[in-house]
Short mmCIF file of C-alpha atoms and ligand atoms in Angstrom, two decimals:
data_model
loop_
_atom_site.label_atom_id
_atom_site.label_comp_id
_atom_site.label_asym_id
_atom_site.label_seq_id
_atom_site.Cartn_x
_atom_site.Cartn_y
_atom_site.Cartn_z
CA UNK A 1 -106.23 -30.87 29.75
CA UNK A 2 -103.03 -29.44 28.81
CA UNK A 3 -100.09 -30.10 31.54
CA UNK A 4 -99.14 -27.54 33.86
CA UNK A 5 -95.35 -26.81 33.76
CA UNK A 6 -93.74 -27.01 37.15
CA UNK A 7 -92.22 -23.91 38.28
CA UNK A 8 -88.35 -23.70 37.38
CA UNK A 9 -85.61 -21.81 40.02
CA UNK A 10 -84.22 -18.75 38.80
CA UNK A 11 -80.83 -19.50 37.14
CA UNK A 12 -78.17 -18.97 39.34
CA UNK A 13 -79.69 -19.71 42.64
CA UNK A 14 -79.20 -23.19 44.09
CA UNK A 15 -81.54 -25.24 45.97
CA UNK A 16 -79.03 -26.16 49.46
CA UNK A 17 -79.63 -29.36 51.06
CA UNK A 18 -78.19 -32.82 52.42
CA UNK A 19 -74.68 -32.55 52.15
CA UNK A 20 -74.14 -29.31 50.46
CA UNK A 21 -76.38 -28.04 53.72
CA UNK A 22 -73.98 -29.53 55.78
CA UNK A 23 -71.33 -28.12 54.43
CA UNK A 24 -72.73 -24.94 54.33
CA UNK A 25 -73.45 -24.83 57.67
CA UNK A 26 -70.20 -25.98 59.17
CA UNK A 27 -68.83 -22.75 57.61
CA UNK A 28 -71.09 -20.66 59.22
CA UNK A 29 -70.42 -22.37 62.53
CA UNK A 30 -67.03 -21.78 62.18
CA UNK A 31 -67.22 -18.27 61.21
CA UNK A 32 -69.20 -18.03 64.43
CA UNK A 33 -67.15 -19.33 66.75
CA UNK A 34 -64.03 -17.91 65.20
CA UNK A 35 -65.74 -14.25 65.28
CA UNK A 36 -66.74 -14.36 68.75
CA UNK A 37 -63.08 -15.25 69.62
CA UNK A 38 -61.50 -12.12 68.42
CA UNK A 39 -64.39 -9.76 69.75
CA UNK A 40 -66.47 -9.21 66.74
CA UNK A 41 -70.02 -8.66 67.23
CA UNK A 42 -72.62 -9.86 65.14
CA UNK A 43 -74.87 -8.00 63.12
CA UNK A 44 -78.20 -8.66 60.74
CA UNK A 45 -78.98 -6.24 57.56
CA UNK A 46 -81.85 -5.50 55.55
CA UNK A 47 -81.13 -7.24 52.11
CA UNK A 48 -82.28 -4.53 50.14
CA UNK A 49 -80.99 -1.25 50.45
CA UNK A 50 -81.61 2.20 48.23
CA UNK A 51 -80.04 2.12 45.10
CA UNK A 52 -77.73 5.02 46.03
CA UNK A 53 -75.95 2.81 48.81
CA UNK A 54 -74.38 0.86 45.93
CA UNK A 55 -73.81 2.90 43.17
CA UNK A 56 -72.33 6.03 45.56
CA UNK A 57 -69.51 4.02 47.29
CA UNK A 58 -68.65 1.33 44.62
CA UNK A 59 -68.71 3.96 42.07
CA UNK A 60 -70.84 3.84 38.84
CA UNK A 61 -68.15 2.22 36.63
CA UNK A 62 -67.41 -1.06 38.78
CA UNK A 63 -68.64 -4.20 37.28
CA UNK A 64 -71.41 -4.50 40.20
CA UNK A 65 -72.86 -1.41 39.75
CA UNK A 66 -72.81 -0.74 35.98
CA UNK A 67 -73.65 -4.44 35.25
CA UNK A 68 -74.72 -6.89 38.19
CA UNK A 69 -76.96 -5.20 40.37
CA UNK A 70 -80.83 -6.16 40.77
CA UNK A 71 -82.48 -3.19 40.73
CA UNK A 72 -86.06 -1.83 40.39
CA UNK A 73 -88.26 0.37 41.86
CA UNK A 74 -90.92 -0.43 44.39
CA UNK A 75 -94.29 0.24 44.34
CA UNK A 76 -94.06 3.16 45.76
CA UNK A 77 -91.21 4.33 42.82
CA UNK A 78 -88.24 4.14 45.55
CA UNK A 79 -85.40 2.25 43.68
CA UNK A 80 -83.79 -0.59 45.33
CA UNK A 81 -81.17 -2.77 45.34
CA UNK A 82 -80.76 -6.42 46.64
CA UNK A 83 -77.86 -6.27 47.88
CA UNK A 84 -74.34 -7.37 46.04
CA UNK A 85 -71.87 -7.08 48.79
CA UNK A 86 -72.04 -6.06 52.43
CA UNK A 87 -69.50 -3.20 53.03
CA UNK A 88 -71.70 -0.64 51.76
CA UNK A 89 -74.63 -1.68 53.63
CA UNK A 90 -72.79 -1.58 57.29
CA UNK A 91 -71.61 1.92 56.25
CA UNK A 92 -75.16 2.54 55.67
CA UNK A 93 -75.80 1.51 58.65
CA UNK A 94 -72.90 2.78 61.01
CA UNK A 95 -74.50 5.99 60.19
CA UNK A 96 -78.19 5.34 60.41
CA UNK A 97 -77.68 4.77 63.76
CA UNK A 98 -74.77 6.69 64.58
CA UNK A 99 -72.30 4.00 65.66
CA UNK A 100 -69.20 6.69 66.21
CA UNK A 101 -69.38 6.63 69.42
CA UNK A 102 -68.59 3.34 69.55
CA UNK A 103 -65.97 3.27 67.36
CA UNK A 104 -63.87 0.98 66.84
CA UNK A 105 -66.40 -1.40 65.85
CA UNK A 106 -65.29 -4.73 65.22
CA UNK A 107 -68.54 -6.26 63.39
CA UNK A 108 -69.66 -9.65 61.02
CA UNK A 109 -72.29 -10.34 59.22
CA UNK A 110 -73.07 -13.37 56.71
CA UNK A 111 -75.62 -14.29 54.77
CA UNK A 112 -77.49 -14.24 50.49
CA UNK A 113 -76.17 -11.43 48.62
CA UNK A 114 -77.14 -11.22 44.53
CA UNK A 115 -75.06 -10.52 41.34
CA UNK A 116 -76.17 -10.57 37.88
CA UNK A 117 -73.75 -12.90 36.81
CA UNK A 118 -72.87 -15.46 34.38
CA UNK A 119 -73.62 -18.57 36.37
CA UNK A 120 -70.89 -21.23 36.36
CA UNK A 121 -68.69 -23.36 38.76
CA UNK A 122 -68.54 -21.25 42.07
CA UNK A 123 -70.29 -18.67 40.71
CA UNK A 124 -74.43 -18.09 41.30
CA UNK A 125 -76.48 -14.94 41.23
CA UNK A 126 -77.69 -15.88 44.77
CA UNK A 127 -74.55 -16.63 46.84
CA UNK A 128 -73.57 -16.07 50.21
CA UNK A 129 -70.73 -14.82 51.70
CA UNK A 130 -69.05 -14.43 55.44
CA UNK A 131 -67.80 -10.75 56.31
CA UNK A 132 -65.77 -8.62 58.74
CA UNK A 133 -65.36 -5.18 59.70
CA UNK A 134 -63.17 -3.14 61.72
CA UNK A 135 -65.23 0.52 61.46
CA UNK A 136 -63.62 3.73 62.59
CA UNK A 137 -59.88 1.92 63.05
CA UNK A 138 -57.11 4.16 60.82
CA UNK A 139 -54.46 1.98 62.48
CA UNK A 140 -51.65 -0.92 60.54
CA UNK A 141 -53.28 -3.25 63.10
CA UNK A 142 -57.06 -3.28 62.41
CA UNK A 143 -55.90 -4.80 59.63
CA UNK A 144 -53.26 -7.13 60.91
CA UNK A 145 -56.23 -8.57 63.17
CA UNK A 146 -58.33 -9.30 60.49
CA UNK A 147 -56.03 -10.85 58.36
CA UNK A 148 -54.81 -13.05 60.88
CA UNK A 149 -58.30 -13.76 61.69
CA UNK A 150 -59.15 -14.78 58.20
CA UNK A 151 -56.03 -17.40 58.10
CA UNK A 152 -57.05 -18.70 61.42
CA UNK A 153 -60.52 -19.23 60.06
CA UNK A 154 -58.85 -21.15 56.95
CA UNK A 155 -57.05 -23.04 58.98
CA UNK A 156 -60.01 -24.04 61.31
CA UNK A 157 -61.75 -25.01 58.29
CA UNK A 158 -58.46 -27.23 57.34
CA UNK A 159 -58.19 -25.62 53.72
CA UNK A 160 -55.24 -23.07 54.46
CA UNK A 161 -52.57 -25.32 53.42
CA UNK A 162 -53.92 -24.68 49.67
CA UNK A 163 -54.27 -21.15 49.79
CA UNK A 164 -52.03 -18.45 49.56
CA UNK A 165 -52.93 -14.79 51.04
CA UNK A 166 -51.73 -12.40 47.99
CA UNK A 167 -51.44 -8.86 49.56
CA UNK A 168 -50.68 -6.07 48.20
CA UNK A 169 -51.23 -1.75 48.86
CA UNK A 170 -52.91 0.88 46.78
CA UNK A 171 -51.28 3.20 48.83
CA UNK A 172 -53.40 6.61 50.22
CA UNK A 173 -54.99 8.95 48.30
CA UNK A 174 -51.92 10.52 46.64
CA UNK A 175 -50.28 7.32 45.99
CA UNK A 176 -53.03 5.91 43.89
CA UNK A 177 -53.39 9.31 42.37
CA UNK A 178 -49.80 8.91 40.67
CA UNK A 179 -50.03 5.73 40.23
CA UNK A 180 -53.59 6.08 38.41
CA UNK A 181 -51.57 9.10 35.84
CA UNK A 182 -49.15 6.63 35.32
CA UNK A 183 -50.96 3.84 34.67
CA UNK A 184 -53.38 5.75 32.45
CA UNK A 185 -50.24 6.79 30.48
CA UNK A 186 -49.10 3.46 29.86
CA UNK A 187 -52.46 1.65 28.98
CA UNK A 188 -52.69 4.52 26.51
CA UNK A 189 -49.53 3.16 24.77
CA UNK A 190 -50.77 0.07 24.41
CA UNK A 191 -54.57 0.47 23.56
CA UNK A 192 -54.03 -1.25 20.11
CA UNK A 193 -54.40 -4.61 22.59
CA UNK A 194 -56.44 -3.79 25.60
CA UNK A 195 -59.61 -5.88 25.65
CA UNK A 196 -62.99 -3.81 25.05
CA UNK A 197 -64.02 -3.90 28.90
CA UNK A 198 -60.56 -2.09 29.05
CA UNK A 199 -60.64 0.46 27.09
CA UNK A 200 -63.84 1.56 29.06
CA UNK A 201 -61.91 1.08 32.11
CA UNK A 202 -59.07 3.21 30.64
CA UNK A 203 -61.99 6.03 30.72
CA UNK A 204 -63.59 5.61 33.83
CA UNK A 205 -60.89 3.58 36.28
CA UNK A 206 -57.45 2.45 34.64
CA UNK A 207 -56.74 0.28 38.00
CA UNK A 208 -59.59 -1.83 37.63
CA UNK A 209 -57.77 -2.82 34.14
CA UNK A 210 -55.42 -5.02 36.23
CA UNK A 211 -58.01 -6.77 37.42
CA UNK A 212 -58.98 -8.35 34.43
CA UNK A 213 -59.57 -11.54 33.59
CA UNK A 214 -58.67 -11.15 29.90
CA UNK A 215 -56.09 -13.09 28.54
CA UNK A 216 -54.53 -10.15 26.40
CA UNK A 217 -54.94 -7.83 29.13
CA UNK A 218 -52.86 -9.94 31.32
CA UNK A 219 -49.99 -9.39 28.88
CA UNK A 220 -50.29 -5.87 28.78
CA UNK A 221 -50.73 -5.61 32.61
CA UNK A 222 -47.54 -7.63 33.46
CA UNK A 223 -45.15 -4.86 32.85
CA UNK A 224 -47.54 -2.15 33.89
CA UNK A 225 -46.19 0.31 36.41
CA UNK A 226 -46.62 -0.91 39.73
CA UNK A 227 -48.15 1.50 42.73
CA UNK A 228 -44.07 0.90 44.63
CA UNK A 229 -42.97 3.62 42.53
CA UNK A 230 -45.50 5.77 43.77
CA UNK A 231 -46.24 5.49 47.31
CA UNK A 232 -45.73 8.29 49.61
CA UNK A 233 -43.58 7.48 53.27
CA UNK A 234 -46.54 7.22 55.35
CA UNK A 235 -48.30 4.59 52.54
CA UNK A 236 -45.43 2.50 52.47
CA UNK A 237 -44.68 3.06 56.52
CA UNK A 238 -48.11 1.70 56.69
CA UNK A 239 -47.42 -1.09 54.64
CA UNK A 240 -44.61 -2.24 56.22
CA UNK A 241 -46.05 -2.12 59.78
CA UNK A 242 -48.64 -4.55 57.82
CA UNK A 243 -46.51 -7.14 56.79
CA UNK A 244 -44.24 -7.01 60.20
CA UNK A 245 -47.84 -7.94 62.09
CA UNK A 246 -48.34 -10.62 59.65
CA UNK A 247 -45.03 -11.66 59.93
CA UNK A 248 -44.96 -11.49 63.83
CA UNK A 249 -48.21 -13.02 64.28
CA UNK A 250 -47.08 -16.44 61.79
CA UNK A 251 -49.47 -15.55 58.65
CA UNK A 252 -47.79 -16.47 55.41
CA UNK A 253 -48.67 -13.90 52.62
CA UNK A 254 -47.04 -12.71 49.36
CA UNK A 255 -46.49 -9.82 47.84
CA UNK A 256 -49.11 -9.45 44.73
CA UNK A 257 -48.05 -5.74 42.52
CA UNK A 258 -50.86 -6.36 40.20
CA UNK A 259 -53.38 -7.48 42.46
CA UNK A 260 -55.85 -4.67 42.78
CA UNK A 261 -60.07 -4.82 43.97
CA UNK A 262 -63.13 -4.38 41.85
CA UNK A 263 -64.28 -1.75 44.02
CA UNK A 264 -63.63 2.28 43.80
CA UNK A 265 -63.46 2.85 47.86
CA UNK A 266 -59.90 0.74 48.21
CA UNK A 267 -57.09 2.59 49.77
CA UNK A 268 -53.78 0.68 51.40
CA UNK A 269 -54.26 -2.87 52.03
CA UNK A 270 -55.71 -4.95 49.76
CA UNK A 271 -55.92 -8.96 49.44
CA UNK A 272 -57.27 -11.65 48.24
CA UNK A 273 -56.75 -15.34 49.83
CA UNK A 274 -56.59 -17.17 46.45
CA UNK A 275 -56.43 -21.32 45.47
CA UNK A 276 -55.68 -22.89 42.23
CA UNK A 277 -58.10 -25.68 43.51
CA UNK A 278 -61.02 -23.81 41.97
CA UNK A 279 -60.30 -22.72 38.04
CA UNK A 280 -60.91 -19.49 37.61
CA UNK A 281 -62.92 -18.77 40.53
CA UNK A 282 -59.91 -18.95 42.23
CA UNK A 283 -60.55 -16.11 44.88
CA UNK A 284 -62.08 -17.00 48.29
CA UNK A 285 -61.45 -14.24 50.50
CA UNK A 286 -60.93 -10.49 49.27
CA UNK A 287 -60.44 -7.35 50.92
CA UNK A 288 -58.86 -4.33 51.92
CA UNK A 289 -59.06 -0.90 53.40
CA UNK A 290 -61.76 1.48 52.62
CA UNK A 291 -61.11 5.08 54.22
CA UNK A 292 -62.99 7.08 51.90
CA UNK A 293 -65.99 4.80 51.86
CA UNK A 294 -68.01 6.45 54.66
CA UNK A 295 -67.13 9.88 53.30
CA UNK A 296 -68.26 8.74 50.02
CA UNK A 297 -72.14 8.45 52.10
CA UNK A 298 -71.83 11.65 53.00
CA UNK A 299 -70.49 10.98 56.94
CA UNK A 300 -67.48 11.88 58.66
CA UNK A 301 -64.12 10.99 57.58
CA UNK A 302 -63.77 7.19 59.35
CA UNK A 303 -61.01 4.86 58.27
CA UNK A 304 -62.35 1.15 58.03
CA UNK A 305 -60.70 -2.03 56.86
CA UNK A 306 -62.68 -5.38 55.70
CA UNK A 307 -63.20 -8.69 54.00
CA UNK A 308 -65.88 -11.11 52.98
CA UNK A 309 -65.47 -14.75 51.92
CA UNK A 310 -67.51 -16.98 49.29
CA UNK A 311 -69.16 -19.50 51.71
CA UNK A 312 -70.05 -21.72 48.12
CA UNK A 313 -66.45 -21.89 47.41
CA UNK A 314 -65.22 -22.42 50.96
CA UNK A 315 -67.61 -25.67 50.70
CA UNK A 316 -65.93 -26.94 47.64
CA UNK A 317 -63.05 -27.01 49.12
CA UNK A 318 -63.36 -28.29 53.02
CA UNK A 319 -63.64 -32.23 53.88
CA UNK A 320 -66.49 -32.69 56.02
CA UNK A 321 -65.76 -33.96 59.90
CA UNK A 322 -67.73 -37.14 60.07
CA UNK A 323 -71.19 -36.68 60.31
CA UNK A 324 -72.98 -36.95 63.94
CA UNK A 325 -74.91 -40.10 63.85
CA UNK A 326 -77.78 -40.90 65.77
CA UNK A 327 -77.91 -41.94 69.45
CA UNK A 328 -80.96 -44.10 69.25
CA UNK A 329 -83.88 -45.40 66.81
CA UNK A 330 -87.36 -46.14 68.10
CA UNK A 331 -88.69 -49.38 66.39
CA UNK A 332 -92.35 -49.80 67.95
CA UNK A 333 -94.57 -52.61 66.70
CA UNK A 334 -97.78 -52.35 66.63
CA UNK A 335 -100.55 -49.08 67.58
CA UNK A 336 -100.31 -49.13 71.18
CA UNK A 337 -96.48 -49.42 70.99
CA UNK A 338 -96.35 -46.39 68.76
CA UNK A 339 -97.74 -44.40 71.17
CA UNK A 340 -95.35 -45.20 73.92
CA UNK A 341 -92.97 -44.85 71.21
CA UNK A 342 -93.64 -41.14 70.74
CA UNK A 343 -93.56 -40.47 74.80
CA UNK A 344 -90.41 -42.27 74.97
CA UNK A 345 -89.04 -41.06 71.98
CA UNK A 346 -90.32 -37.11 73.10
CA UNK A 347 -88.75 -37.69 76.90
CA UNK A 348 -85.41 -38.89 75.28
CA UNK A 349 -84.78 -36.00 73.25
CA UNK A 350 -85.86 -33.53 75.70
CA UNK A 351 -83.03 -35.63 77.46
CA UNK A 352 -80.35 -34.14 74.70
CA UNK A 353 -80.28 -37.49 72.84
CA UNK A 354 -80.82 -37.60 69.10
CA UNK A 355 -83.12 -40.30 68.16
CA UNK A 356 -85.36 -40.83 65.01
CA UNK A 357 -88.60 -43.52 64.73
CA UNK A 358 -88.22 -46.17 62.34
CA UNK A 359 -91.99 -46.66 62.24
CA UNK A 360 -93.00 -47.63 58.54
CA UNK A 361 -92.66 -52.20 57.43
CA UNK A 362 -91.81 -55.03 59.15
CA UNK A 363 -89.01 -55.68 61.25
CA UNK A 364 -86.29 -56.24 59.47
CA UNK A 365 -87.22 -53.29 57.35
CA UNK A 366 -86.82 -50.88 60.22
CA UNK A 367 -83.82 -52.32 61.96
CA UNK A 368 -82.38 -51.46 58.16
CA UNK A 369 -83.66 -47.77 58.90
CA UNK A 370 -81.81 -48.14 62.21
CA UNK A 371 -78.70 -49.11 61.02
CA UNK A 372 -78.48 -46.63 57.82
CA UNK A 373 -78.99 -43.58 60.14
CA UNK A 374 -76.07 -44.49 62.10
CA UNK A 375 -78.23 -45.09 65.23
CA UNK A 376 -76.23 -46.17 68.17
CA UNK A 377 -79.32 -48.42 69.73
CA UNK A 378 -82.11 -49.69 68.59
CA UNK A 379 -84.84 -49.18 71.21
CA UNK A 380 -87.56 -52.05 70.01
CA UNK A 381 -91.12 -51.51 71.81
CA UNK A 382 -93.57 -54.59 70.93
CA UNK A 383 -96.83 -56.05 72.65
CA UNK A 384 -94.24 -57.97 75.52
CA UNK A 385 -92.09 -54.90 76.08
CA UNK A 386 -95.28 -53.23 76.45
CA UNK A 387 -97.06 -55.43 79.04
CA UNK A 388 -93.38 -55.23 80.90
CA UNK A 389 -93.32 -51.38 80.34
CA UNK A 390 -89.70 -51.99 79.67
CA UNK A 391 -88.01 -52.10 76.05
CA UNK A 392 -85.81 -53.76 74.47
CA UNK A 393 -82.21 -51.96 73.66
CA UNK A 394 -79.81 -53.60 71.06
CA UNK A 395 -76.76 -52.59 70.87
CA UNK A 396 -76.09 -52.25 66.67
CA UNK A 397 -72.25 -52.49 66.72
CA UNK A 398 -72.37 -55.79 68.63
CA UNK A 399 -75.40 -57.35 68.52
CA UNK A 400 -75.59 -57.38 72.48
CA UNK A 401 -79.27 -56.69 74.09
CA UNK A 402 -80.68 -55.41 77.01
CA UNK A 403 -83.76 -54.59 78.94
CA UNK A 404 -84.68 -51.50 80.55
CA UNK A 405 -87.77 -50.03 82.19
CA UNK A 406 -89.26 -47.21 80.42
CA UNK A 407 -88.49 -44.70 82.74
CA UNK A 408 -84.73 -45.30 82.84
CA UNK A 409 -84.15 -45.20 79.50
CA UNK A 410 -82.96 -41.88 79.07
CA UNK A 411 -80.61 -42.37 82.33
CA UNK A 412 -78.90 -45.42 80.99
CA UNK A 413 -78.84 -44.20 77.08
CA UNK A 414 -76.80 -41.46 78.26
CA UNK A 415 -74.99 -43.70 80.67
CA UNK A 416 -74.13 -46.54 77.69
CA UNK A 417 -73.06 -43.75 75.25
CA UNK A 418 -70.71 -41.86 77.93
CA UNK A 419 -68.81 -45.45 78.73
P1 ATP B 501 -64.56 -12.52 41.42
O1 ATP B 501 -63.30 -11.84 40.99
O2 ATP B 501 -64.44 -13.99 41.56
O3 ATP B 501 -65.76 -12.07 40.65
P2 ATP B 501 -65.12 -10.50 43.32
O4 ATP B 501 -63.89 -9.68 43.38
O5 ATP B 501 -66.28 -10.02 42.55
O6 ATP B 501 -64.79 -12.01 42.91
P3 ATP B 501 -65.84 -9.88 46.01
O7 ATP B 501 -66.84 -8.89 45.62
O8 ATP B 501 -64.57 -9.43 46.59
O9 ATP B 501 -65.56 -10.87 44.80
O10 ATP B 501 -66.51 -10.96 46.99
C1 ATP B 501 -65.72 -11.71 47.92
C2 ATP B 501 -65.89 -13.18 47.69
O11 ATP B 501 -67.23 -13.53 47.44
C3 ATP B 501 -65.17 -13.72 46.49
O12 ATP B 501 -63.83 -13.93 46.78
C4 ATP B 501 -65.89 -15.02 46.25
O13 ATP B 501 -65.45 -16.03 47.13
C5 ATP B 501 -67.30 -14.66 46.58
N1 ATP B 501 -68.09 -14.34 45.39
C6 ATP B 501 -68.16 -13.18 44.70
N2 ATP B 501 -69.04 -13.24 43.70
C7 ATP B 501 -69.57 -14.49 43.74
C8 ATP B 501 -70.56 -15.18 42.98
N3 ATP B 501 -71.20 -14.61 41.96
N4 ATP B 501 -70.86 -16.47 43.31
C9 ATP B 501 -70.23 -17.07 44.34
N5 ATP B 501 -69.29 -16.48 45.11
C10 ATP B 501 -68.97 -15.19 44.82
MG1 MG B 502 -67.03 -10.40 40.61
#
């Protein structure tokens, strides 16, 4: 009979466990507790969404939308999108339910989002990513807070030393409007180099051009015009009552003129918290200002300001707090003793203690088990402890041993591990 070929995972999704799971937890935990200190509430989102969420606000010609997206239609012929970032979808949803009247909204959300992308180092077509929202804020301040929130999150995960916060503004609506003639003017003079992606980005959005990745693009772009020349008083008023927050609240940032998003909806702030530990996929926390955004759904004009972070690239780069270990393993020898074991081993937990059963070969084999968990004590339950109904309790970082009745053990576990 011919072999059946095991299934394979789709490329670009990963397969999160041990360590990596760890890892990628501790982030989320963090996120979490950082979140609920500044007063953001959480939120959970479908992970598909109607096409039109995506390709209205981020605007047909972005890289997500014209090239990344997973879309298809359903079976009832509804196209839908999983989803490839999570601004658009809490729009979506600050008007679905009608959220105004509670605005500001200060909201986060994490969790899988998918891209279409060329898998490589830091970079997976199922990846996940941390994100917060201030909704229905027009003020310099919104986004002070949530900058200052993002570098206290770096630092809690004891990776901001490495990474700079490159900030930089695309002014309002006028601004960017120069800005975009000018640039437009300029790429035009120098077409004879632009990369191919370019030259369709000339067409469609010359800003995104500074964006790219391309080498000979980044030649062109360095004496491109920059949006300083441009702004209007209140766009660079609000800029400046940015960086005096930053500065006031003791977040480091610098000033990046080329630095620009992927995204159409971008207006003011925008930044990116970038490393040089990670190649090319150097970014781990973007964002910016997106007052059109909402507009751009078909709501009412509401000013908003955001960011999301990679949570696979925040794990590369954080070193683990040493694991918890284990408070206690069960060695029981023999049937009977097994099932005293699992009473015992049941009551103890309920008791807030972690324990595992080393339950499988001889002795020695199991005090092994103990001992590579990190167990604390070993509790050992054999045909004397049994007849005694009390159990024996080594201590595995000195050897010492003592013997407690059943029924205490959870009393003086707790009472041995506090001393
Ligand atoms: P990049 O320039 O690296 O493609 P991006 O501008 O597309 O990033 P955003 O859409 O701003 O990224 O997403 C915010 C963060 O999400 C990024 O800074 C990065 O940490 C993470 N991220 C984005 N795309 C991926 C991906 N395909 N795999 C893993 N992480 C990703
Ligand atoms: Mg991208």
């Amino acid at each position: 009979m011919a072999k059946i070929q095991t299934p394979n995972p789709v490329r670009g999704t990963q397969d999160i466990y041990g360590e990596a799971e760890e890892r990628f937890a501790h982030i989320i935990a963090v996120f979490e507790k950082i979140r609920a200190l500044y007063g953001f509430k959480g939120l959970q989102l479908p992970v598909i969404e109607p096409t039109g969420v995506y390709s209205r606000s981020l605007g047909d010609a972005t890289d997500i939308v014209s090239k990344e997206m997973y879309t298809f239609d359903d079976r009832g012929g509804d196209s839908v999108t999983m989803r490839p970032e999570f601004t658009a979808g809490i729009c979506r949803a600050y008007l679905t339910n009608g959220w105004q009247q509670h605005a500001p909204m200060k909201l986060s959300v994490h969790g899988p989002l998918f891209r279409y992308e060329r898998p490589q180092k830091g970079r997976y077509r199922q990846f996940h990513q941390i994100d917060a929202e201030i909704l229905g804020a027009a003020e310099p301040m919104a986004d002070v807070e949530l900058l200052v929130m993002a570098d206290h999150l770096l630092r809690e995960l004891g990776i901001s030393d490495g990474v700079t916060l490159n900030l930089n503004t695309l002014g309002d609506g006028d601004s960017r409007d120069a800005w975009r003639s000018a640039l437009v003017e300029y790429f035009n003079a120098h077409k004879d180099v632009l990369s191919e992606d370019s030259l369709r980005r000339l067409e469609s959005n010359p800003l995104r051009i500074l964006d790219s990745k391309d080498p000979d693009d980044r030649g062109v772009c360095h004496a491109a015009p920059v949006i300083d020349d441009y702004l209007t008083s209140e766009a660079s008023d609000f800029f400046a009552a940015v960086t005096s927050g930053l500065d006031a609240a003791g977040v480091a940032w610098k000033r990046n003129k080329q630095l620009v998003r992927g995204m159409d909806y971008y207006r003011h702030s925008a930044f990116e918290f970038i490393t040089d530990r990670l190649g090319a996929q150097g970014t781990v926390l973007g964002g910016g200002r997106y007052d059109g955004l909402i507009e751009d759904l078909g709501g009412p004009h509401t000013p908003a300001v955001g960011w999301a972070a990679g949570v696979e690239r925040l794990a590369m780069l954080i070193d683990m707090p040493k694991q918890a270990v284990f408070d206690a393993a069960l060695i029981p020898m023999g049937e009977s003793a097994q099932m005293a074991a699992m009473k015992i081993i049941a009551d103890l937990r309920r008791n807030g203690l972690r324990c595992e059963m080393a339950y499988k070969g001889n002795m020695k084999k199991r005090m092994v088990k103990a001992n590579a968990i990190g167990a604390k004590y070993a509790i050992i339950l054999g045909d004397d402890e049994l007849a005694a109904q009390s159990a024996t309790v080594k201590n595995l970082s000195d050897g010492s041993q003592i013997t407690v009745p059943f029924d205490k053990l959870a009393e003086k576990l707790a009472q041995n591990l506090a001393s």
